[in-house]
Amino acid sequence: MVTELDRKFLDAAYEEAQLGLSEGGIPIGSVLVRNGEIIGRGHNRRVQKGDPILHGEMDAIQNAGRQRTYKDVTCYTTLSPCMMCTGTIIQFGITRVVVAESKNFKGFQDVLSLAGVDVVDYHDERCEHMMADFIEKHPQLWNEDIGE
């Protein structure tokens, strides 16, 4: 179930995705939240930085810096996490992931769930449209991002 507070942080992730798009990158954004405060935010910057692993969730984790623990952190992301981001979420013990959309890319929510992560799939239409539009306009870039 997505709460009003969740909506606020999904909006912040959406802002990150829009920032990535305005920079010429892939519109996927993420924020990490502890106790109602954003501790890290980021967006997919593979294109901008020429870094093949700089997905939105990875950027947010990197920007959060070293943390004593991530067990009390929720990851908000505009698109269902890929296997790499899923593995990182599990590795650092993030216990909850709120996904804005999984229509355009299902990701590995089942793996997260099997690892004990609470996954909430919101089905946000604005994020669905943003990704569908991007994929239609930039299929090669999208396929490169997901390793196809």
Short mmCIF file of N, CA and C in Angstrom, two decimals:
data_model
loop_
_atom_site.label_atom_id
_atom_site.label_comp_id
_atom_site.label_asym_id
_atom_site.label_seq_id
_atom_site.Cartn_x
_atom_site.Cartn_y
_atom_site.Cartn_z
N MET A 1 0.83 -1.19 0.00
CA MET A 1 0.00 0.00 0.00
C MET A 1 0.88 1.26 0.00
N VAL A 2 0.57 2.18 -0.87
CA VAL A 2 1.33 3.42 -0.98
C VAL A 2 0.63 4.49 -0.15
N THR A 3 1.40 5.11 0.74
CA THR A 3 0.87 6.15 1.62
C THR A 3 1.08 7.54 1.01
N GLU A 4 0.56 8.54 1.67
CA GLU A 4 0.77 9.92 1.23
C GLU A 4 2.26 10.28 1.28
N LEU A 5 2.95 9.78 2.29
CA LEU A 5 4.40 9.99 2.40
C LEU A 5 5.13 9.30 1.24
N ASP A 6 4.69 8.08 0.90
CA ASP A 6 5.27 7.39 -0.25
C ASP A 6 5.09 8.21 -1.52
N ARG A 7 3.93 8.77 -1.69
CA ARG A 7 3.64 9.59 -2.88
C ARG A 7 4.64 10.74 -2.98
N LYS A 8 4.92 11.38 -1.84
CA LYS A 8 5.88 12.49 -1.79
C LYS A 8 7.25 12.04 -2.29
N PHE A 9 7.70 10.87 -1.84
CA PHE A 9 9.03 10.41 -2.22
C PHE A 9 9.06 9.85 -3.64
N LEU A 10 7.94 9.30 -4.12
CA LEU A 10 7.86 8.92 -5.53
C LEU A 10 7.94 10.16 -6.41
N ASP A 11 7.35 11.27 -5.95
CA ASP A 11 7.45 12.53 -6.68
C ASP A 11 8.91 12.98 -6.77
N ALA A 12 9.66 12.81 -5.68
CA ALA A 12 11.08 13.18 -5.68
C ALA A 12 11.86 12.30 -6.66
N ALA A 13 11.54 11.01 -6.70
CA ALA A 13 12.19 10.11 -7.66
C ALA A 13 11.84 10.52 -9.09
N TYR A 14 10.58 10.90 -9.31
CA TYR A 14 10.15 11.36 -10.63
C TYR A 14 10.92 12.62 -11.05
N GLU A 15 11.14 13.54 -10.11
CA GLU A 15 11.93 14.74 -10.39
C GLU A 15 13.34 14.35 -10.83
N GLU A 16 13.92 13.35 -10.17
CA GLU A 16 15.24 12.87 -10.56
C GLU A 16 15.21 12.30 -11.98
N ALA A 17 14.17 11.53 -12.30
CA ALA A 17 14.04 10.97 -13.64
C ALA A 17 13.94 12.08 -14.69
N GLN A 18 13.18 13.10 -14.40
CA GLN A 18 13.05 14.23 -15.32
C GLN A 18 14.38 14.96 -15.49
N LEU A 19 15.15 15.06 -14.41
CA LEU A 19 16.47 15.67 -14.49
C LEU A 19 17.37 14.86 -15.42
N GLY A 20 17.34 13.54 -15.27
CA GLY A 20 18.13 12.68 -16.15
C GLY A 20 17.74 12.85 -17.61
N LEU A 21 16.45 12.92 -17.86
CA LEU A 21 15.96 13.11 -19.23
C LEU A 21 16.43 14.45 -19.79
N SER A 22 16.37 15.51 -18.97
CA SER A 22 16.79 16.84 -19.43
C SER A 22 18.29 16.90 -19.71
N GLU A 23 19.06 15.98 -19.12
CA GLU A 23 20.50 15.91 -19.35
C GLU A 23 20.86 15.03 -20.55
N GLY A 24 19.83 14.47 -21.21
CA GLY A 24 20.07 13.61 -22.35
C GLY A 24 20.22 12.14 -21.99
N GLY A 25 19.86 11.80 -20.76
CA GLY A 25 20.00 10.43 -20.29
C GLY A 25 18.68 9.69 -20.24
N ILE A 26 18.71 8.55 -19.58
CA ILE A 26 17.56 7.67 -19.45
C ILE A 26 16.74 8.11 -18.23
N PRO A 27 15.43 8.31 -18.38
CA PRO A 27 14.62 8.89 -17.30
C PRO A 27 14.23 7.89 -16.22
N ILE A 28 15.19 7.54 -15.38
CA ILE A 28 14.93 6.68 -14.23
C ILE A 28 15.53 7.37 -13.01
N GLY A 29 14.69 7.61 -12.01
CA GLY A 29 15.15 8.29 -10.81
C GLY A 29 14.89 7.47 -9.57
N SER A 30 15.63 7.80 -8.52
CA SER A 30 15.52 7.05 -7.27
C SER A 30 15.88 7.95 -6.09
N VAL A 31 15.23 7.70 -4.96
CA VAL A 31 15.63 8.34 -3.70
C VAL A 31 15.64 7.28 -2.61
N LEU A 32 16.53 7.47 -1.64
CA LEU A 32 16.60 6.61 -0.46
C LEU A 32 16.13 7.43 0.73
N VAL A 33 15.26 6.82 1.53
CA VAL A 33 14.63 7.55 2.63
C VAL A 33 14.79 6.79 3.95
N ARG A 34 15.17 7.54 4.97
CA ARG A 34 15.23 7.00 6.34
C ARG A 34 14.48 7.98 7.24
N ASN A 35 13.55 7.45 8.01
CA ASN A 35 12.80 8.26 8.98
C ASN A 35 12.21 9.53 8.37
N GLY A 36 11.66 9.41 7.16
CA GLY A 36 10.99 10.53 6.52
C GLY A 36 11.92 11.57 5.90
N GLU A 37 13.22 11.25 5.83
CA GLU A 37 14.19 12.18 5.26
C GLU A 37 14.93 11.50 4.10
N ILE A 38 15.12 12.23 3.02
CA ILE A 38 15.90 11.72 1.90
C ILE A 38 17.37 11.75 2.29
N ILE A 39 18.03 10.58 2.21
CA ILE A 39 19.46 10.51 2.53
C ILE A 39 20.31 10.37 1.27
N GLY A 40 19.67 10.04 0.16
CA GLY A 40 20.39 9.93 -1.11
C GLY A 40 19.41 10.03 -2.26
N ARG A 41 19.81 10.69 -3.29
CA ARG A 41 18.97 10.80 -4.48
C ARG A 41 19.85 10.67 -5.70
N GLY A 42 19.26 10.17 -6.77
CA GLY A 42 20.04 10.02 -7.99
C GLY A 42 19.18 9.66 -9.17
N HIS A 43 19.82 9.61 -10.32
CA HIS A 43 19.12 9.23 -11.55
C HIS A 43 20.11 8.51 -12.45
N ASN A 44 19.57 7.79 -13.41
CA ASN A 44 20.39 7.04 -14.34
C ASN A 44 21.29 8.04 -15.07
N ARG A 45 22.61 7.86 -14.92
CA ARG A 45 23.58 8.76 -15.55
C ARG A 45 24.59 7.99 -16.39
N ARG A 46 24.17 6.83 -16.90
CA ARG A 46 25.06 6.03 -17.74
C ARG A 46 25.54 6.83 -18.94
N VAL A 47 24.62 7.50 -19.60
CA VAL A 47 24.95 8.26 -20.81
C VAL A 47 25.80 9.48 -20.43
N GLN A 48 25.36 10.22 -19.44
CA GLN A 48 26.04 11.45 -19.07
C GLN A 48 27.47 11.21 -18.59
N LYS A 49 27.68 10.12 -17.84
CA LYS A 49 29.00 9.85 -17.26
C LYS A 49 29.78 8.76 -18.02
N GLY A 50 29.14 8.12 -19.00
CA GLY A 50 29.80 7.04 -19.71
C GLY A 50 30.09 5.86 -18.79
N ASP A 51 29.25 5.67 -17.79
CA ASP A 51 29.45 4.64 -16.77
C ASP A 51 28.33 3.60 -16.91
N PRO A 52 28.64 2.38 -17.34
CA PRO A 52 27.61 1.39 -17.62
C PRO A 52 26.82 0.92 -16.40
N ILE A 53 27.31 1.16 -15.19
CA ILE A 53 26.56 0.69 -14.01
C ILE A 53 25.91 1.82 -13.22
N LEU A 54 25.90 3.02 -13.75
CA LEU A 54 25.35 4.15 -13.00
C LEU A 54 23.84 4.29 -13.25
N HIS A 55 23.11 3.26 -12.83
CA HIS A 55 21.64 3.29 -12.87
C HIS A 55 21.12 4.20 -11.77
N GLY A 56 19.85 4.52 -11.80
CA GLY A 56 19.26 5.44 -10.83
C GLY A 56 19.44 5.00 -9.39
N GLU A 57 19.17 3.72 -9.10
CA GLU A 57 19.29 3.23 -7.73
C GLU A 57 20.76 3.25 -7.29
N MET A 58 21.65 2.90 -8.20
CA MET A 58 23.09 2.90 -7.88
C MET A 58 23.57 4.32 -7.59
N ASP A 59 23.10 5.29 -8.35
CA ASP A 59 23.46 6.69 -8.15
C ASP A 59 22.96 7.18 -6.79
N ALA A 60 21.73 6.83 -6.45
CA ALA A 60 21.17 7.25 -5.16
C ALA A 60 21.95 6.64 -3.99
N ILE A 61 22.31 5.36 -4.11
CA ILE A 61 23.09 4.70 -3.05
C ILE A 61 24.47 5.35 -2.94
N GLN A 62 25.10 5.59 -4.08
CA GLN A 62 26.41 6.23 -4.07
C GLN A 62 26.32 7.62 -3.43
N ASN A 63 25.27 8.36 -3.77
CA ASN A 63 25.12 9.71 -3.23
C ASN A 63 24.75 9.72 -1.74
N ALA A 64 24.19 8.62 -1.25
CA ALA A 64 23.92 8.51 0.19
C ALA A 64 25.22 8.32 0.96
N GLY A 65 26.22 7.80 0.28
CA GLY A 65 27.51 7.58 0.93
C GLY A 65 27.47 6.41 1.90
N ARG A 66 28.54 6.27 2.63
CA ARG A 66 28.62 5.17 3.59
C ARG A 66 27.58 5.37 4.69
N GLN A 67 26.88 4.31 5.00
CA GLN A 67 25.87 4.32 6.05
C GLN A 67 26.18 3.18 7.01
N ARG A 68 25.91 3.38 8.27
CA ARG A 68 26.09 2.31 9.24
C ARG A 68 25.23 1.12 8.87
N THR A 69 24.02 1.41 8.41
CA THR A 69 23.09 0.37 7.98
C THR A 69 22.11 0.94 6.96
N TYR A 70 21.59 0.06 6.15
CA TYR A 70 20.52 0.42 5.21
C TYR A 70 19.23 -0.31 5.57
N LYS A 71 19.24 -1.06 6.66
CA LYS A 71 18.09 -1.89 7.03
C LYS A 71 16.83 -1.08 7.33
N ASP A 72 16.99 0.19 7.65
CA ASP A 72 15.85 1.05 7.96
C ASP A 72 15.56 2.05 6.84
N VAL A 73 16.00 1.70 5.63
CA VAL A 73 15.89 2.59 4.47
C VAL A 73 14.87 2.04 3.48
N THR A 74 14.09 2.93 2.89
CA THR A 74 13.21 2.59 1.78
C THR A 74 13.78 3.19 0.51
N CYS A 75 13.81 2.38 -0.54
CA CYS A 75 14.25 2.84 -1.85
C CYS A 75 13.01 3.11 -2.70
N TYR A 76 12.91 4.32 -3.20
CA TYR A 76 11.84 4.70 -4.13
C TYR A 76 12.47 4.80 -5.51
N THR A 77 11.84 4.18 -6.50
CA THR A 77 12.40 4.19 -7.84
C THR A 77 11.28 4.30 -8.87
N THR A 78 11.56 5.00 -9.96
CA THR A 78 10.53 5.21 -10.97
C THR A 78 10.31 4.00 -11.85
N LEU A 79 11.24 3.03 -11.83
CA LEU A 79 11.11 1.84 -12.66
C LEU A 79 11.59 0.63 -11.87
N SER A 80 10.95 -0.48 -12.06
CA SER A 80 11.32 -1.71 -11.36
C SER A 80 12.81 -1.99 -11.53
N PRO A 81 13.52 -2.32 -10.46
CA PRO A 81 14.97 -2.50 -10.53
C PRO A 81 15.42 -3.67 -11.39
N CYS A 82 16.53 -3.44 -12.10
CA CYS A 82 17.17 -4.50 -12.89
C CYS A 82 17.87 -5.47 -11.94
N MET A 83 18.47 -6.50 -12.48
CA MET A 83 19.16 -7.49 -11.65
C MET A 83 20.32 -6.87 -10.87
N MET A 84 21.08 -5.99 -11.50
CA MET A 84 22.21 -5.36 -10.83
C MET A 84 21.74 -4.53 -9.63
N CYS A 85 20.73 -3.71 -9.84
CA CYS A 85 20.22 -2.86 -8.75
C CYS A 85 19.53 -3.72 -7.70
N THR A 86 18.84 -4.77 -8.13
CA THR A 86 18.22 -5.71 -7.20
C THR A 86 19.27 -6.32 -6.29
N GLY A 87 20.38 -6.77 -6.88
CA GLY A 87 21.46 -7.36 -6.10
C GLY A 87 22.05 -6.38 -5.10
N THR A 88 22.19 -5.12 -5.50
CA THR A 88 22.74 -4.11 -4.61
C THR A 88 21.78 -3.81 -3.46
N ILE A 89 20.50 -3.74 -3.77
CA ILE A 89 19.49 -3.53 -2.74
C ILE A 89 19.54 -4.65 -1.71
N ILE A 90 19.64 -5.88 -2.18
CA ILE A 90 19.72 -7.04 -1.28
C ILE A 90 21.04 -7.02 -0.51
N GLN A 91 22.15 -6.76 -1.21
CA GLN A 91 23.47 -6.73 -0.58
C GLN A 91 23.52 -5.78 0.61
N PHE A 92 22.92 -4.61 0.47
CA PHE A 92 22.98 -3.62 1.53
C PHE A 92 21.82 -3.71 2.52
N GLY A 93 20.94 -4.66 2.32
CA GLY A 93 19.89 -4.92 3.30
C GLY A 93 18.75 -3.92 3.32
N ILE A 94 18.53 -3.23 2.20
CA ILE A 94 17.37 -2.33 2.12
C ILE A 94 16.13 -3.19 2.22
N THR A 95 15.22 -2.83 3.12
CA THR A 95 14.10 -3.71 3.45
C THR A 95 12.80 -3.40 2.72
N ARG A 96 12.73 -2.23 2.06
CA ARG A 96 11.48 -1.86 1.38
C ARG A 96 11.81 -1.11 0.10
N VAL A 97 11.11 -1.48 -0.97
CA VAL A 97 11.27 -0.81 -2.26
C VAL A 97 9.89 -0.43 -2.78
N VAL A 98 9.72 0.84 -3.11
CA VAL A 98 8.47 1.31 -3.70
C VAL A 98 8.77 1.65 -5.16
N VAL A 99 8.11 0.93 -6.05
CA VAL A 99 8.33 1.04 -7.50
C VAL A 99 7.19 1.85 -8.10
N ALA A 100 7.54 2.87 -8.86
CA ALA A 100 6.50 3.68 -9.51
C ALA A 100 5.84 2.93 -10.65
N GLU A 101 6.64 2.15 -11.40
CA GLU A 101 6.04 1.41 -12.51
C GLU A 101 6.88 0.21 -12.93
N SER A 102 6.16 -0.82 -13.37
CA SER A 102 6.82 -2.04 -13.86
C SER A 102 6.20 -2.52 -15.17
N LYS A 103 5.38 -1.67 -15.77
CA LYS A 103 4.73 -2.05 -17.03
C LYS A 103 5.74 -2.14 -18.17
N ASN A 104 6.66 -1.19 -18.24
CA ASN A 104 7.64 -1.15 -19.32
C ASN A 104 8.84 -2.06 -19.08
N PHE A 105 9.09 -2.39 -17.82
CA PHE A 105 10.19 -3.28 -17.45
C PHE A 105 9.84 -3.90 -16.11
N LYS A 106 9.59 -5.20 -16.11
CA LYS A 106 9.17 -5.89 -14.89
C LYS A 106 10.28 -5.96 -13.86
N GLY A 107 11.51 -5.98 -14.32
CA GLY A 107 12.62 -6.03 -13.38
C GLY A 107 12.64 -7.34 -12.62
N PHE A 108 13.14 -7.29 -11.41
CA PHE A 108 13.35 -8.50 -10.62
C PHE A 108 12.69 -8.38 -9.25
N GLN A 109 11.44 -7.90 -9.27
CA GLN A 109 10.69 -7.77 -8.03
C GLN A 109 10.51 -9.10 -7.32
N ASP A 110 10.39 -10.19 -8.09
CA ASP A 110 10.23 -11.51 -7.47
C ASP A 110 11.48 -11.90 -6.69
N VAL A 111 12.65 -11.54 -7.19
CA VAL A 111 13.91 -11.82 -6.49
C VAL A 111 13.97 -11.00 -5.20
N LEU A 112 13.59 -9.74 -5.29
CA LEU A 112 13.56 -8.90 -4.09
C LEU A 112 12.63 -9.51 -3.03
N SER A 113 11.45 -9.90 -3.46
CA SER A 113 10.48 -10.50 -2.53
C SER A 113 11.01 -11.78 -1.90
N LEU A 114 11.63 -12.64 -2.72
CA LEU A 114 12.21 -13.88 -2.21
C LEU A 114 13.30 -13.61 -1.17
N ALA A 115 13.97 -12.47 -1.30
CA ALA A 115 15.03 -12.10 -0.36
C ALA A 115 14.47 -11.41 0.88
N GLY A 116 13.14 -11.29 0.96
CA GLY A 116 12.52 -10.70 2.14
C GLY A 116 12.30 -9.20 2.07
N VAL A 117 12.51 -8.61 0.89
CA VAL A 117 12.28 -7.17 0.71
C VAL A 117 10.79 -6.94 0.48
N ASP A 118 10.21 -5.98 1.17
CA ASP A 118 8.83 -5.59 0.98
C ASP A 118 8.77 -4.72 -0.28
N VAL A 119 8.12 -5.21 -1.33
CA VAL A 119 8.04 -4.49 -2.60
C VAL A 119 6.61 -4.01 -2.82
N VAL A 120 6.48 -2.71 -3.10
CA VAL A 120 5.19 -2.11 -3.41
C VAL A 120 5.26 -1.59 -4.84
N ASP A 121 4.37 -2.06 -5.70
CA ASP A 121 4.33 -1.63 -7.10
C ASP A 121 3.14 -0.70 -7.26
N TYR A 122 3.43 0.57 -7.50
CA TYR A 122 2.40 1.61 -7.49
C TYR A 122 1.62 1.76 -8.80
N HIS A 123 2.21 1.43 -9.92
CA HIS A 123 1.58 1.58 -11.24
C HIS A 123 1.24 3.04 -11.54
N ASP A 124 2.23 3.89 -11.44
CA ASP A 124 2.09 5.33 -11.67
C ASP A 124 2.02 5.60 -13.18
N GLU A 125 0.90 6.11 -13.63
CA GLU A 125 0.68 6.32 -15.07
C GLU A 125 1.66 7.32 -15.67
N ARG A 126 2.02 8.34 -14.92
CA ARG A 126 2.94 9.35 -15.49
C ARG A 126 4.31 8.72 -15.73
N CYS A 127 4.76 7.85 -14.84
CA CYS A 127 6.04 7.16 -15.05
C CYS A 127 5.93 6.13 -16.17
N GLU A 128 4.80 5.45 -16.26
CA GLU A 128 4.58 4.50 -17.36
C GLU A 128 4.67 5.21 -18.70
N HIS A 129 4.02 6.36 -18.82
CA HIS A 129 4.03 7.12 -20.08
C HIS A 129 5.42 7.67 -20.38
N MET A 130 6.11 8.16 -19.35
CA MET A 130 7.45 8.71 -19.54
C MET A 130 8.39 7.64 -20.11
N MET A 131 8.36 6.44 -19.52
CA MET A 131 9.25 5.37 -20.00
C MET A 131 8.84 4.86 -21.37
N ALA A 132 7.54 4.67 -21.60
CA ALA A 132 7.08 4.19 -22.90
C ALA A 132 7.49 5.17 -24.00
N ASP A 133 7.36 6.45 -23.74
CA ASP A 133 7.74 7.47 -24.71
C ASP A 133 9.25 7.43 -24.97
N PHE A 134 10.03 7.29 -23.90
CA PHE A 134 11.48 7.23 -24.05
C PHE A 134 11.89 5.99 -24.86
N ILE A 135 11.32 4.83 -24.51
CA ILE A 135 11.67 3.59 -25.19
C ILE A 135 11.32 3.67 -26.68
N GLU A 136 10.18 4.27 -26.99
CA GLU A 136 9.77 4.42 -28.39
C GLU A 136 10.73 5.31 -29.16
N LYS A 137 11.18 6.40 -28.53
CA LYS A 137 12.05 7.37 -29.21
C LYS A 137 13.52 6.94 -29.23
N HIS A 138 13.94 6.12 -28.26
CA HIS A 138 15.36 5.76 -28.12
C HIS A 138 15.54 4.27 -27.86
N PRO A 139 15.07 3.41 -28.78
CA PRO A 139 15.12 1.97 -28.52
C PRO A 139 16.54 1.43 -28.36
N GLN A 140 17.51 1.95 -29.11
CA GLN A 140 18.88 1.43 -28.98
C GLN A 140 19.46 1.76 -27.61
N LEU A 141 19.25 2.96 -27.17
CA LEU A 141 19.75 3.38 -25.87
C LEU A 141 19.10 2.59 -24.75
N TRP A 142 17.80 2.35 -24.86
CA TRP A 142 17.08 1.56 -23.87
C TRP A 142 17.60 0.12 -23.85
N ASN A 143 17.76 -0.48 -25.02
CA ASN A 143 18.24 -1.85 -25.08
C ASN A 143 19.66 -1.98 -24.52
N GLU A 144 20.47 -0.98 -24.74
CA GLU A 144 21.82 -0.96 -24.16
C GLU A 144 21.73 -0.91 -22.63
N ASP A 145 20.80 -0.13 -22.12
CA ASP A 145 20.66 0.03 -20.67
C ASP A 145 20.27 -1.28 -19.99
N ILE A 146 19.42 -2.07 -20.65
CA ILE A 146 18.97 -3.32 -20.03
C ILE A 146 19.76 -4.53 -20.51
N GLY A 147 20.86 -4.26 -21.25
CA GLY A 147 21.75 -5.34 -21.64
C GLY A 147 21.27 -6.21 -22.79
N GLU A 148 20.48 -5.66 -23.68
CA GLU A 148 19.99 -6.43 -24.84
C GLU A 148 20.69 -6.00 -26.11
#
